[in-house]
Short mmCIF file of C-alpha atoms and ligand atoms in Angstrom, two decimals:
data_model
loop_
_atom_site.label_atom_id
_atom_site.label_comp_id
_atom_site.label_asym_id
_atom_site.label_seq_id
_atom_site.Cartn_x
_atom_site.Cartn_y
_atom_site.Cartn_z
CA MET A 1 73.76 8.67 -75.71
CA THR A 2 74.78 9.72 -72.15
CA PRO A 3 71.69 10.35 -70.02
CA ALA A 4 71.07 14.00 -69.14
CA LYS A 5 72.46 15.02 -65.75
CA ARG A 6 69.99 15.97 -63.00
CA LYS A 7 70.24 19.76 -62.55
CA ILE A 8 70.42 21.26 -59.07
CA THR A 9 70.24 24.96 -58.22
CA VAL A 10 73.04 25.93 -55.85
CA LEU A 11 72.96 29.12 -53.75
CA PRO A 12 76.44 29.58 -52.22
CA GLY A 13 75.03 32.29 -49.94
CA ASP A 14 76.82 34.63 -47.57
CA GLY A 15 79.55 34.51 -44.92
CA ILE A 16 80.82 30.94 -44.59
CA GLY A 17 78.18 29.82 -47.11
CA PRO A 18 80.44 29.65 -50.19
CA GLU A 19 83.09 27.61 -48.26
CA VAL A 20 80.69 25.02 -46.82
CA VAL A 21 78.68 24.79 -50.03
CA GLU A 22 81.86 24.24 -52.05
CA SER A 23 82.83 21.46 -49.64
CA ALA A 24 79.48 19.73 -50.16
CA LEU A 25 79.67 20.14 -53.96
CA GLU A 26 83.15 18.63 -54.15
CA ILE A 27 82.06 15.63 -52.09
CA ILE A 28 78.90 15.14 -54.15
CA LYS A 29 80.92 15.35 -57.40
CA ALA A 30 83.36 12.78 -55.98
CA THR A 31 80.54 10.28 -55.49
CA GLY A 32 80.27 10.18 -59.28
CA VAL A 33 76.54 10.88 -59.22
CA ALA A 34 75.14 12.36 -62.46
CA VAL A 35 74.23 15.85 -61.36
CA GLU A 36 74.96 19.30 -62.72
CA PHE A 37 74.96 22.43 -60.57
CA GLU A 38 73.49 25.81 -61.56
CA LYS A 39 75.13 28.32 -59.21
CA CYS A 40 72.88 31.33 -58.62
CA GLU A 41 73.02 34.49 -56.56
CA ALA A 42 70.84 35.22 -53.50
CA GLY A 43 71.19 37.11 -50.25
CA ALA A 44 73.54 39.97 -49.37
CA ARG A 45 74.87 40.65 -52.89
CA ALA A 46 71.37 40.70 -54.35
CA PHE A 47 70.25 43.14 -51.65
CA GLN A 48 73.23 45.38 -52.38
CA LYS A 49 72.17 45.44 -56.05
CA GLY A 50 68.80 46.74 -54.92
CA ILE A 51 66.82 43.51 -55.36
CA VAL A 52 64.42 44.00 -52.44
CA THR A 53 63.54 40.33 -52.05
CA GLY A 54 67.17 39.23 -52.02
CA ILE A 55 66.34 36.64 -54.72
CA PRO A 56 67.04 37.71 -58.35
CA THR A 57 64.61 36.60 -61.06
CA ASP A 58 67.33 34.40 -62.73
CA THR A 59 67.61 32.49 -59.47
CA ILE A 60 63.86 32.02 -59.26
CA ALA A 61 63.81 30.81 -62.88
CA SER A 62 66.59 28.24 -62.12
CA ILE A 63 64.70 26.95 -59.06
CA GLU A 64 61.47 26.65 -61.06
CA ARG A 65 63.39 24.59 -63.62
CA THR A 66 65.37 22.30 -61.31
CA LYS A 67 62.92 22.01 -58.36
CA VAL A 68 65.83 21.18 -56.05
CA VAL A 69 68.09 23.67 -54.24
CA LEU A 70 71.29 23.21 -52.21
CA LYS A 71 71.64 26.40 -50.27
CA GLY A 72 74.18 28.18 -48.14
CA PRO A 73 73.07 30.59 -45.35
CA LEU A 74 71.71 33.93 -46.49
CA GLU A 75 72.16 37.05 -44.38
CA THR A 76 69.48 39.63 -43.92
CA PRO A 77 71.74 42.73 -44.17
CA ILE A 78 70.69 45.58 -41.93
CA GLY A 79 69.98 48.73 -43.86
CA TYR A 80 68.61 47.07 -47.01
CA GLY A 81 65.03 46.78 -45.80
CA ASN A 82 63.47 44.23 -43.55
CA ARG A 83 62.85 41.41 -46.02
CA SER A 84 64.65 38.13 -45.44
CA ALA A 85 65.78 36.24 -48.52
CA ASN A 86 65.17 33.02 -46.59
CA VAL A 87 61.54 33.97 -45.93
CA THR A 88 61.13 34.99 -49.59
CA LEU A 89 62.29 31.53 -50.70
CA ARG A 90 60.09 29.75 -48.16
CA THR A 91 57.04 31.76 -49.16
CA LEU A 92 57.64 31.75 -52.94
CA PHE A 93 58.04 27.97 -53.10
CA GLU A 94 55.74 27.14 -50.19
CA THR A 95 58.22 24.90 -48.44
CA TYR A 96 55.68 23.76 -45.88
CA GLY A 97 57.71 21.09 -44.15
CA ASN A 98 61.01 21.58 -42.40
CA ILE A 99 62.81 18.34 -41.58
CA ARG A 100 65.71 18.54 -39.17
CA PRO A 101 67.39 15.25 -38.26
CA VAL A 102 70.10 15.02 -35.59
CA ARG A 103 72.05 12.01 -34.41
CA GLU A 104 74.97 11.19 -32.17
CA LEU A 105 78.17 11.61 -34.19
CA PRO A 106 81.38 9.77 -33.41
CA GLY A 107 83.94 11.86 -31.54
CA VAL A 108 81.55 14.81 -31.10
CA GLN A 109 81.45 15.01 -27.33
CA THR A 110 78.19 16.20 -25.74
CA ALA A 111 76.42 15.71 -22.42
CA PHE A 112 74.49 12.89 -24.14
CA THR A 113 77.38 11.00 -25.73
CA GLY A 114 76.79 7.24 -25.65
CA ARG A 115 73.00 7.49 -25.67
CA ALA A 116 72.63 6.89 -29.44
CA LEU A 117 70.38 9.88 -30.08
CA ASP A 118 68.73 9.83 -33.50
CA ILE A 119 65.85 12.35 -33.57
CA VAL A 120 64.00 14.12 -36.37
CA ILE A 121 61.95 17.27 -35.89
CA VAL A 122 59.29 17.75 -38.61
CA ARG A 123 58.24 21.37 -38.32
CA GLU A 124 55.37 23.08 -40.11
CA ASN A 125 57.19 25.87 -41.89
CA ILE A 126 54.77 28.53 -43.21
CA GLU A 127 51.82 28.98 -40.86
CA ASP A 128 51.47 29.81 -37.16
CA LEU A 129 52.77 33.04 -35.68
CA TYR A 130 55.47 32.99 -38.38
CA ALA A 131 52.92 33.97 -41.04
CA GLY A 132 54.00 37.40 -39.85
CA ILE A 133 50.52 38.96 -39.48
CA GLU A 134 51.05 41.56 -36.78
CA TYR A 135 49.41 44.80 -35.72
CA MET A 136 49.97 47.51 -33.11
CA GLN A 137 46.39 47.64 -31.95
CA THR A 138 47.02 50.55 -29.60
CA PRO A 139 50.32 52.41 -29.27
CA GLY A 140 51.17 50.06 -26.39
CA VAL A 141 49.59 46.74 -27.41
CA ALA A 142 50.80 44.50 -30.22
CA GLU A 143 48.89 41.60 -31.76
CA GLY A 144 50.19 38.66 -33.84
CA LEU A 145 47.79 36.24 -35.48
CA LYS A 146 48.47 32.52 -35.06
CA ILE A 147 47.07 31.05 -38.26
CA ILE A 148 46.79 27.23 -38.27
CA SER A 149 44.83 25.48 -41.03
CA ARG A 150 43.48 21.98 -41.30
CA GLU A 151 45.23 21.84 -44.69
CA GLY A 152 48.60 22.78 -43.15
CA CYS A 153 48.14 20.27 -40.32
CA GLU A 154 47.22 17.45 -42.68
CA LYS A 155 50.25 18.07 -44.89
CA ILE A 156 52.73 18.18 -42.03
CA VAL A 157 51.27 15.13 -40.28
CA LYS A 158 51.31 13.12 -43.54
CA LEU A 159 54.89 14.29 -44.20
CA ALA A 160 56.01 13.20 -40.72
CA PHE A 161 54.59 9.70 -41.07
CA ALA A 162 55.81 9.37 -44.69
CA PHE A 163 59.30 10.38 -43.55
CA ALA A 164 59.15 7.96 -40.60
CA ILE A 165 58.20 5.09 -42.94
CA ALA A 166 60.86 5.99 -45.51
CA GLU A 167 63.55 5.93 -42.80
CA GLY A 168 62.29 2.74 -41.13
CA ARG A 169 61.53 4.65 -37.95
CA LYS A 170 59.26 3.36 -35.21
CA ALA A 171 57.50 6.27 -33.52
CA VAL A 172 56.08 9.73 -34.18
CA HIS A 173 55.27 12.13 -31.35
CA CYS A 174 53.08 15.17 -31.98
CA ALA A 175 54.11 18.04 -29.71
CA THR A 176 51.65 20.91 -29.20
CA LYS A 177 50.35 23.34 -26.62
CA SER A 178 46.75 22.21 -27.14
CA ASN A 179 45.90 22.41 -23.44
CA ILE A 180 46.06 26.22 -23.74
CA MET A 181 45.54 26.96 -27.45
CA LYS A 182 42.70 24.48 -27.92
CA LEU A 183 41.69 25.60 -31.39
CA THR A 184 45.03 26.41 -33.06
CA GLU A 185 47.49 23.95 -31.49
CA GLY A 186 44.51 21.62 -30.89
CA LEU A 187 43.92 21.44 -34.65
CA LEU A 188 47.34 19.81 -35.13
CA GLN A 189 46.72 17.39 -32.26
CA HIS A 190 43.29 16.35 -33.59
CA THR A 191 44.56 16.01 -37.16
CA PHE A 192 47.47 13.92 -35.87
CA GLU A 193 45.13 11.68 -33.88
CA GLU A 194 42.82 11.27 -36.86
CA PHE A 195 45.61 10.29 -39.29
CA ALA A 196 47.88 8.23 -37.00
CA PRO A 197 45.75 5.02 -37.24
CA LYS A 198 46.37 5.06 -41.03
CA TYR A 199 50.04 4.24 -40.25
CA PRO A 200 49.70 1.12 -38.05
CA SER A 201 53.44 0.25 -38.30
CA ILE A 202 54.37 3.50 -36.52
CA SER A 203 53.55 4.11 -32.87
CA SER A 204 52.07 7.54 -32.22
CA LYS A 205 51.66 9.73 -29.19
CA HIS A 206 50.68 13.32 -28.41
CA ILE A 207 52.84 15.21 -25.96
CA LEU A 208 52.53 18.74 -24.63
CA ILE A 209 55.33 20.90 -25.96
CA ASP A 210 56.63 21.98 -22.54
CA ASN A 211 56.87 18.34 -21.47
CA ALA A 212 58.57 17.55 -24.79
CA ALA A 213 61.28 20.13 -23.96
CA HIS A 214 61.67 18.64 -20.48
CA GLN A 215 61.81 15.08 -21.76
CA LEU A 216 64.31 16.07 -24.47
CA ALA A 217 66.62 17.39 -21.75
CA MET A 218 66.06 14.38 -19.46
CA ARG A 219 65.55 11.30 -21.68
CA PRO A 220 66.01 12.37 -25.33
CA GLU A 221 66.57 8.78 -26.46
CA GLN A 222 62.80 8.09 -26.12
CA PHE A 223 62.11 10.23 -29.20
CA ASP A 224 62.28 9.22 -32.86
CA VAL A 225 60.24 11.67 -35.02
CA ILE A 226 58.52 14.75 -33.51
CA VAL A 227 55.99 16.67 -35.57
CA THR A 228 55.05 20.12 -34.37
CA THR A 229 53.88 23.62 -35.25
CA ASN A 230 56.19 26.30 -36.68
CA MET A 231 57.38 28.21 -33.61
CA ASN A 232 57.53 25.12 -31.36
CA GLY A 233 59.53 23.38 -34.07
CA ASP A 234 61.91 26.31 -34.46
CA ILE A 235 62.76 26.14 -30.79
CA LEU A 236 62.78 22.34 -30.37
CA SER A 237 64.98 21.80 -33.40
CA ASP A 238 67.67 24.15 -32.12
CA LEU A 239 67.43 22.30 -28.82
CA THR A 240 67.93 18.92 -30.49
CA SER A 241 70.88 20.35 -32.50
CA GLY A 242 72.40 21.32 -29.17
CA LEU A 243 71.94 17.80 -27.80
CA THR A 244 74.10 16.31 -30.57
CA GLY A 245 76.93 18.79 -31.01
CA GLY A 246 75.53 22.11 -32.17
CA LEU A 247 74.65 23.99 -35.33
CA GLY A 248 77.78 22.92 -37.25
CA PHE A 249 76.29 19.40 -37.50
CA ALA A 250 72.60 20.08 -38.14
CA PRO A 251 71.29 19.57 -41.69
CA SER A 252 67.77 20.31 -42.88
CA ALA A 253 65.37 19.85 -45.75
CA ASN A 254 62.58 22.29 -46.60
CA ILE A 255 59.95 20.30 -48.46
CA GLY A 256 57.53 22.15 -50.76
CA ASN A 257 54.76 21.10 -53.15
CA ASP A 258 57.16 20.93 -56.07
CA VAL A 259 60.41 22.54 -54.85
CA SER A 260 62.61 21.35 -52.01
CA ILE A 261 65.48 23.29 -50.47
CA PHE A 262 68.33 21.65 -48.54
CA GLU A 263 70.46 23.71 -46.19
CA ALA A 264 72.40 23.74 -42.94
CA VAL A 265 70.52 25.03 -39.93
CA HIS A 266 73.28 27.49 -39.05
CA GLY A 267 73.67 31.01 -40.39
CA SER A 268 76.46 32.79 -42.22
CA ALA A 269 78.78 33.00 -39.15
CA PRO A 270 80.43 36.21 -40.43
CA ASP A 271 83.07 36.08 -37.65
CA ILE A 272 84.76 33.06 -39.28
CA ALA A 273 83.89 33.71 -42.93
CA GLY A 274 86.75 33.35 -45.39
CA LYS A 275 89.08 31.84 -42.73
CA ASN A 276 88.80 28.19 -43.80
CA LYS A 277 87.60 27.47 -40.27
CA ALA A 278 83.90 26.63 -40.83
CA ASN A 279 82.64 23.14 -40.13
CA PRO A 280 81.04 21.95 -43.39
CA THR A 281 79.36 18.87 -41.83
CA ALA A 282 75.84 20.37 -41.65
CA LEU A 283 75.96 21.38 -45.33
CA ILE A 284 77.47 18.05 -46.40
CA LEU A 285 74.73 16.16 -44.54
CA SER A 286 72.10 18.46 -46.11
CA GLY A 287 73.64 17.46 -49.47
CA ALA A 288 73.15 13.80 -48.52
CA MET A 289 69.49 14.49 -47.71
CA MET A 290 69.18 16.16 -51.13
CA LEU A 291 70.77 13.17 -52.89
CA ARG A 292 68.28 10.82 -51.16
CA HIS A 293 65.42 13.17 -52.20
CA ILE A 294 66.41 12.94 -55.88
CA GLY A 295 66.62 9.16 -55.72
CA GLU A 296 70.41 8.88 -55.36
CA GLY A 297 70.23 6.76 -52.21
CA LYS A 298 73.57 5.05 -52.64
CA ALA A 299 75.44 8.32 -53.08
CA ALA A 300 73.57 9.71 -50.03
CA ASN A 301 74.66 6.73 -47.90
CA ASP A 302 78.23 7.04 -49.19
CA VAL A 303 78.42 10.72 -48.22
CA GLU A 304 76.93 10.16 -44.75
CA GLN A 305 79.16 7.20 -44.11
CA ALA A 306 82.28 9.07 -45.25
CA VAL A 307 81.43 11.88 -42.80
CA LEU A 308 81.05 9.36 -39.96
CA VAL A 309 84.31 7.60 -40.85
CA THR A 310 86.11 10.97 -41.02
CA LEU A 311 84.85 11.90 -37.55
CA GLU A 312 85.71 8.40 -36.24
CA SER A 313 89.28 8.91 -37.52
CA GLY A 314 89.64 11.94 -35.21
CA ILE A 315 89.60 14.72 -37.85
CA ARG A 316 87.88 17.75 -36.32
CA THR A 317 87.15 21.33 -37.30
CA SER A 318 87.79 24.02 -34.70
CA ASP A 319 84.22 24.13 -33.35
CA MET A 320 84.36 20.51 -32.25
CA MET A 321 85.22 19.98 -28.64
CA GLY A 322 88.66 18.49 -28.10
CA ALA A 323 90.12 19.59 -31.46
CA ASP A 324 93.73 20.31 -30.40
CA THR A 325 94.93 20.75 -33.95
CA PRO A 326 91.79 21.54 -35.90
CA ALA A 327 91.43 20.74 -39.56
CA GLY A 328 90.42 23.57 -41.88
CA THR A 329 87.24 23.32 -44.01
CA THR A 330 89.26 22.19 -47.01
CA ASP A 331 91.21 19.51 -45.10
CA PHE A 332 88.02 18.14 -43.63
CA THR A 333 86.49 18.03 -47.13
CA LYS A 334 89.53 16.16 -48.56
CA ALA A 335 89.31 13.64 -45.69
CA VAL A 336 85.62 13.01 -46.39
CA ILE A 337 86.35 12.50 -50.11
CA GLY A 338 89.14 10.10 -49.17
CA ASN A 339 86.70 8.11 -47.05
CA LEU A 340 83.96 7.75 -49.72
CA GLY A 341 83.12 4.05 -50.07
CA LYS A 342 84.19 3.23 -46.48
CA ARG A 343 81.62 2.21 -43.86
CA SER A 344 81.34 3.40 -40.29
CA LYS A 345 82.03 0.77 -37.64
CA LEU A 346 79.67 2.41 -35.17
CA SER A 347 76.77 3.46 -37.39
CA PRO A 348 76.33 1.47 -40.63
CA PRO A 349 73.89 2.81 -43.23
CA LYS A 350 70.15 2.34 -42.70
CA GLN A 351 67.70 1.16 -45.28
CA TYR A 352 65.76 4.07 -46.77
CA THR A 353 62.85 4.13 -49.18
CA LYS A 354 61.53 7.13 -51.08
CA VAL A 355 59.44 9.56 -49.01
CA ASP A 356 55.85 9.29 -50.22
CA LEU A 357 55.13 13.03 -50.18
CA PRO A 358 51.54 14.19 -49.72
CA PRO A 359 50.11 15.32 -53.07
CA ALA A 360 49.78 19.11 -53.51
CA GLN A 361 46.23 20.32 -53.07
CA LEU A 362 46.29 23.53 -55.07
CA GLY A 363 43.29 25.83 -55.27
CA VAL A 364 41.18 26.86 -52.30
CA ASN A 365 40.95 24.12 -49.66
CA VAL A 366 37.67 24.11 -47.80
CA VAL A 367 36.61 22.11 -44.77
CA PRO A 368 32.79 21.93 -45.10
CA ALA A 369 30.38 22.40 -42.18
CA GLN A 370 26.83 21.06 -42.36
CA SER A 371 25.57 23.95 -40.30
CA ARG A 372 26.89 27.27 -39.10
CA ARG A 373 25.33 29.85 -36.80
CA LEU A 374 26.39 33.32 -35.76
CA VAL A 375 26.02 33.60 -31.96
CA GLY A 376 27.89 36.78 -31.10
CA VAL A 377 30.75 39.15 -31.85
CA ASP A 378 33.94 40.25 -30.08
CA VAL A 379 34.77 43.91 -30.54
CA TYR A 380 38.22 45.08 -29.44
CA VAL A 381 38.08 48.55 -27.98
CA GLU A 382 40.87 50.95 -27.06
CA SER A 383 39.96 52.72 -23.84
CA ASP A 384 41.54 54.21 -20.74
CA LEU A 385 38.37 53.58 -18.70
CA GLU A 386 38.19 51.02 -15.90
CA PRO A 387 36.19 47.92 -16.99
CA LYS A 388 33.06 48.82 -15.02
CA ALA A 389 33.01 52.33 -16.44
CA LEU A 390 33.56 50.99 -19.97
CA ALA A 391 30.66 48.53 -19.50
CA ALA A 392 28.52 51.34 -18.11
CA ASP A 393 29.24 53.30 -21.28
CA LEU A 394 28.69 50.39 -23.71
CA GLU A 395 25.46 48.99 -22.25
CA PRO A 396 23.17 51.99 -22.90
CA LEU A 397 24.93 52.65 -26.26
CA THR A 398 23.99 49.18 -27.48
CA GLN A 399 20.51 49.02 -25.93
CA SER A 400 18.68 49.06 -29.27
CA SER A 401 20.89 46.26 -30.72
CA PRO A 402 19.78 42.59 -30.65
CA LEU A 403 23.22 42.04 -29.11
CA LYS A 404 24.04 42.68 -25.45
CA LEU A 405 27.39 42.99 -23.69
CA GLN A 406 28.22 39.65 -22.10
CA MET A 407 31.73 40.24 -20.80
CA ILE A 408 34.94 42.22 -21.11
CA THR A 409 38.44 40.71 -20.99
CA ASN A 410 41.82 42.37 -20.76
CA ARG A 411 44.78 40.35 -22.07
CA GLY A 412 42.53 37.28 -21.84
CA ALA A 413 41.49 37.78 -18.19
CA MET A 414 37.82 38.46 -17.48
CA VAL A 415 37.48 41.92 -15.94
CA PHE A 416 33.71 42.40 -16.32
CA PRO A 417 31.25 41.37 -14.93
CA GLY A 418 31.87 40.47 -11.36
CA ASN A 419 35.59 40.82 -10.86
CA ASP A 420 36.58 43.41 -8.31
CA ARG A 421 40.08 42.03 -7.87
CA ARG A 422 42.69 44.58 -9.00
CA VAL A 423 44.54 43.36 -12.10
CA SER A 424 47.06 45.27 -14.15
CA LEU A 425 45.13 46.62 -17.18
CA VAL A 426 46.10 47.83 -20.60
CA ASP A 427 44.05 50.05 -22.88
CA HIS A 428 42.92 47.07 -25.03
CA PHE A 429 39.59 45.47 -24.12
CA ARG A 430 37.85 42.56 -25.77
CA CYS A 431 34.12 43.26 -25.44
CA ARG A 432 31.96 40.19 -26.15
CA PHE A 433 28.42 40.79 -27.39
CA VAL A 434 25.91 37.91 -27.63
CA LEU A 435 22.24 37.70 -28.69
CA ARG A 436 19.79 38.99 -26.10
CA ASP A 437 17.39 36.29 -27.30
CA PRO A 438 19.46 33.18 -28.10
CA ALA A 439 16.67 31.82 -30.29
CA SER A 440 16.79 34.85 -32.61
CA LYS A 441 19.19 35.56 -35.49
CA PHE A 442 21.40 38.40 -36.54
CA GLY A 443 23.80 39.16 -39.37
CA ASP A 444 26.30 41.65 -40.79
CA ALA A 445 23.81 44.55 -40.75
CA GLU A 446 23.40 44.27 -36.95
CA ILE A 447 27.19 43.98 -36.47
CA ILE A 448 27.78 47.09 -38.59
CA SER A 449 25.16 48.98 -36.68
CA LEU A 450 26.72 47.84 -33.37
CA LEU A 451 30.14 49.05 -34.54
CA GLY A 452 28.55 52.34 -35.50
CA VAL A 453 27.19 52.99 -32.05
CA ILE A 454 30.35 51.77 -30.25
CA GLY A 455 32.44 53.86 -32.64
CA SER A 456 30.43 57.00 -31.87
CA LYS A 457 32.11 57.12 -28.46
CA HIS A 458 35.02 54.66 -28.48
CA SER A 459 37.80 53.60 -30.77
CA TRP A 460 37.46 49.94 -31.88
CA MET A 461 40.20 48.28 -33.91
CA HIS A 462 39.27 44.65 -34.44
CA VAL A 463 36.13 42.55 -34.80
CA GLU A 464 35.70 38.79 -34.66
CA LYS A 465 32.45 36.98 -35.38
CA LEU A 466 31.56 34.24 -32.89
CA GLN A 467 30.25 31.25 -34.80
CA GLU A 468 29.17 27.68 -34.20
CA PHE A 469 30.10 25.09 -36.82
CA ASP A 470 28.01 21.92 -36.70
CA GLY A 471 26.74 22.98 -33.28
CA GLU A 472 30.26 23.39 -31.79
CA PRO A 473 31.58 26.76 -30.65
CA ALA A 474 34.21 28.00 -33.12
CA PHE A 475 35.81 30.40 -30.65
CA SER A 476 37.56 30.18 -27.28
CA LYS A 477 35.60 30.68 -24.11
CA SER A 478 36.85 33.38 -21.78
CA GLN A 479 39.41 32.47 -19.17
CA VAL A 480 37.89 33.41 -15.83
CA SER A 481 40.49 35.33 -13.93
P1 NAP B 501 75.19 31.75 -37.13
O1 NAP B 501 75.61 32.33 -38.43
O2 NAP B 501 74.63 30.38 -37.16
O3 NAP B 501 76.48 31.78 -36.22
C1 NAP B 501 76.50 31.72 -34.82
C2 NAP B 501 77.83 31.16 -34.38
O4 NAP B 501 77.80 29.73 -34.49
C3 NAP B 501 79.01 31.58 -35.19
O5 NAP B 501 79.48 32.80 -34.80
C4 NAP B 501 79.98 30.44 -34.95
O6 NAP B 501 80.42 30.57 -33.60
C5 NAP B 501 79.07 29.24 -34.90
N1 NAP B 501 78.88 28.55 -36.18
C6 NAP B 501 77.76 28.53 -36.94
N2 NAP B 501 77.96 27.73 -37.99
C7 NAP B 501 79.19 27.23 -37.89
C8 NAP B 501 79.97 26.32 -38.69
N3 NAP B 501 79.48 25.78 -39.80
N4 NAP B 501 81.22 26.05 -38.28
C9 NAP B 501 81.74 26.57 -37.17
N5 NAP B 501 81.04 27.42 -36.36
C10 NAP B 501 79.80 27.73 -36.72
O7 NAP B 501 74.13 32.72 -36.43
P2 NAP B 501 74.03 34.33 -36.40
O8 NAP B 501 75.36 34.92 -36.08
O9 NAP B 501 72.87 34.58 -35.50
O10 NAP B 501 73.56 34.73 -37.86
C11 NAP B 501 74.44 35.31 -38.83
C12 NAP B 501 73.66 35.62 -40.12
O11 NAP B 501 73.12 34.41 -40.67
C13 NAP B 501 72.45 36.56 -39.89
O12 NAP B 501 72.40 37.51 -40.95
C14 NAP B 501 71.25 35.65 -39.96
O13 NAP B 501 70.10 36.30 -40.45
C15 NAP B 501 71.74 34.59 -40.95
N6 NAP B 501 71.08 33.29 -40.80
C16 NAP B 501 70.75 32.64 -41.94
C17 NAP B 501 70.18 31.39 -41.87
C18 NAP B 501 69.79 30.68 -43.16
O14 NAP B 501 70.15 31.10 -44.24
N7 NAP B 501 69.03 29.61 -43.11
C19 NAP B 501 69.98 30.74 -40.63
C20 NAP B 501 70.40 31.42 -39.50
C21 NAP B 501 70.94 32.70 -39.57
P3 NAP B 501 81.89 30.90 -33.10
O15 NAP B 501 81.70 32.25 -32.45
O16 NAP B 501 82.16 29.82 -32.13
O17 NAP B 501 82.80 30.95 -34.26
#
């Protein structure tokens, strides 16, 4: 009996999606690998049919069955609501790790040609500012919450090291802005530093994200794998795509607990859709990553090598610099198929092993603390008063509370007490209250009563408890202006 073929969900997508996806499918089929494709709808057409998520239930059912998706770019059409089908997929299947490898490609001229760049960005993909938790706190002040969890950090750090080991790589950098965002970005740095010694074969180093950007522009060859938070990774990975030839060459994998989605980094490029002009390389290389993920390492190597040989032979699509007579998408595809089985002279295949993915920890993940203590509360107040006048209002109001006003900040800068320097203010004040008697205790009842008295005169819109976990402050200290 012939063994059952491995099923893959395919989303051709929008714009140039169907052309570049078809190219990748033809090449994968030509490798002879035993896979079967389930083509499903998602994106613009689904939105036009009134499916508000952009992902029909049949598509979701196929993904739940196959667990592996090869995906073309999906548009977020204007006028069909604000939801992005890409975000729906990422959220539904919790694809927490975004892996974006880039490398120097033969014949693709860049400012870094000849420097053998081979860099992978491993980006946390669901937390951070991209969790999309935003509020207009006053008509003129917006807030976005940067949510970073220990669980999310652990998963992305383990994924980065597992990927480095599977690819025989030597070094992992962790890039954060922990010098400023000590608790959120710092959580990734600390988790990285805690786990790095468990991978003694890989060298590890923390780097500040701004320096990482500078170093990537100056000496990118020093980097191998970079693990980072969501927004940093979004920006850095486009930067690294630019170093090696641009979006047409940048593949990616979105790794989830049980579903993984492989796609080009680029979008639907509607200006060249249907013109047989799109460069399919990024999607083809995403297909190779997918083949490796499902255990078809030989086919993955064959596809990657055939792309390299095609580029070495001088065949170029119109986006590649120096393409006098560009090949169309279909010609490029035929050339890659013709080169299957050949090996690149400049970049022979590497040895890969299976990525040892971190196990899914479903349920509620809790980091225990031996002790916790409530030491104060921050109340965000909307006011058009100057800081001194606001403090003069709040202090008598809160006189009967066990909590006293300690300070007021405006956009992070301390404006009360003791700062007479003029700063530009907005009507959004963080008023920090702490215990009058540090040895005493308070709880929710006292906070509610405090909010009641503040609310009798001022509009408050946000409250944060100030806690200590195991004796350590679990909140940021004020920045003295
Ligand atoms: P884009 O589609 O990536 O296109 C930007 C430009 O890059 C194109 O106009 C084209 O430039 C060039 N380009 C991109 N891919 C190419 C390829 N394979 N071959 C040749 N040239 C390529 O970015 P966008 O215009 O900002 O986004 C368009 C739509 O795609 C939006 O609806 C967006 O939401 C969506 N999008 C989806 C995804 C995804 O599904 N993951 C990702 C990004 C964007 P030329 O002008 O030189 O032809």
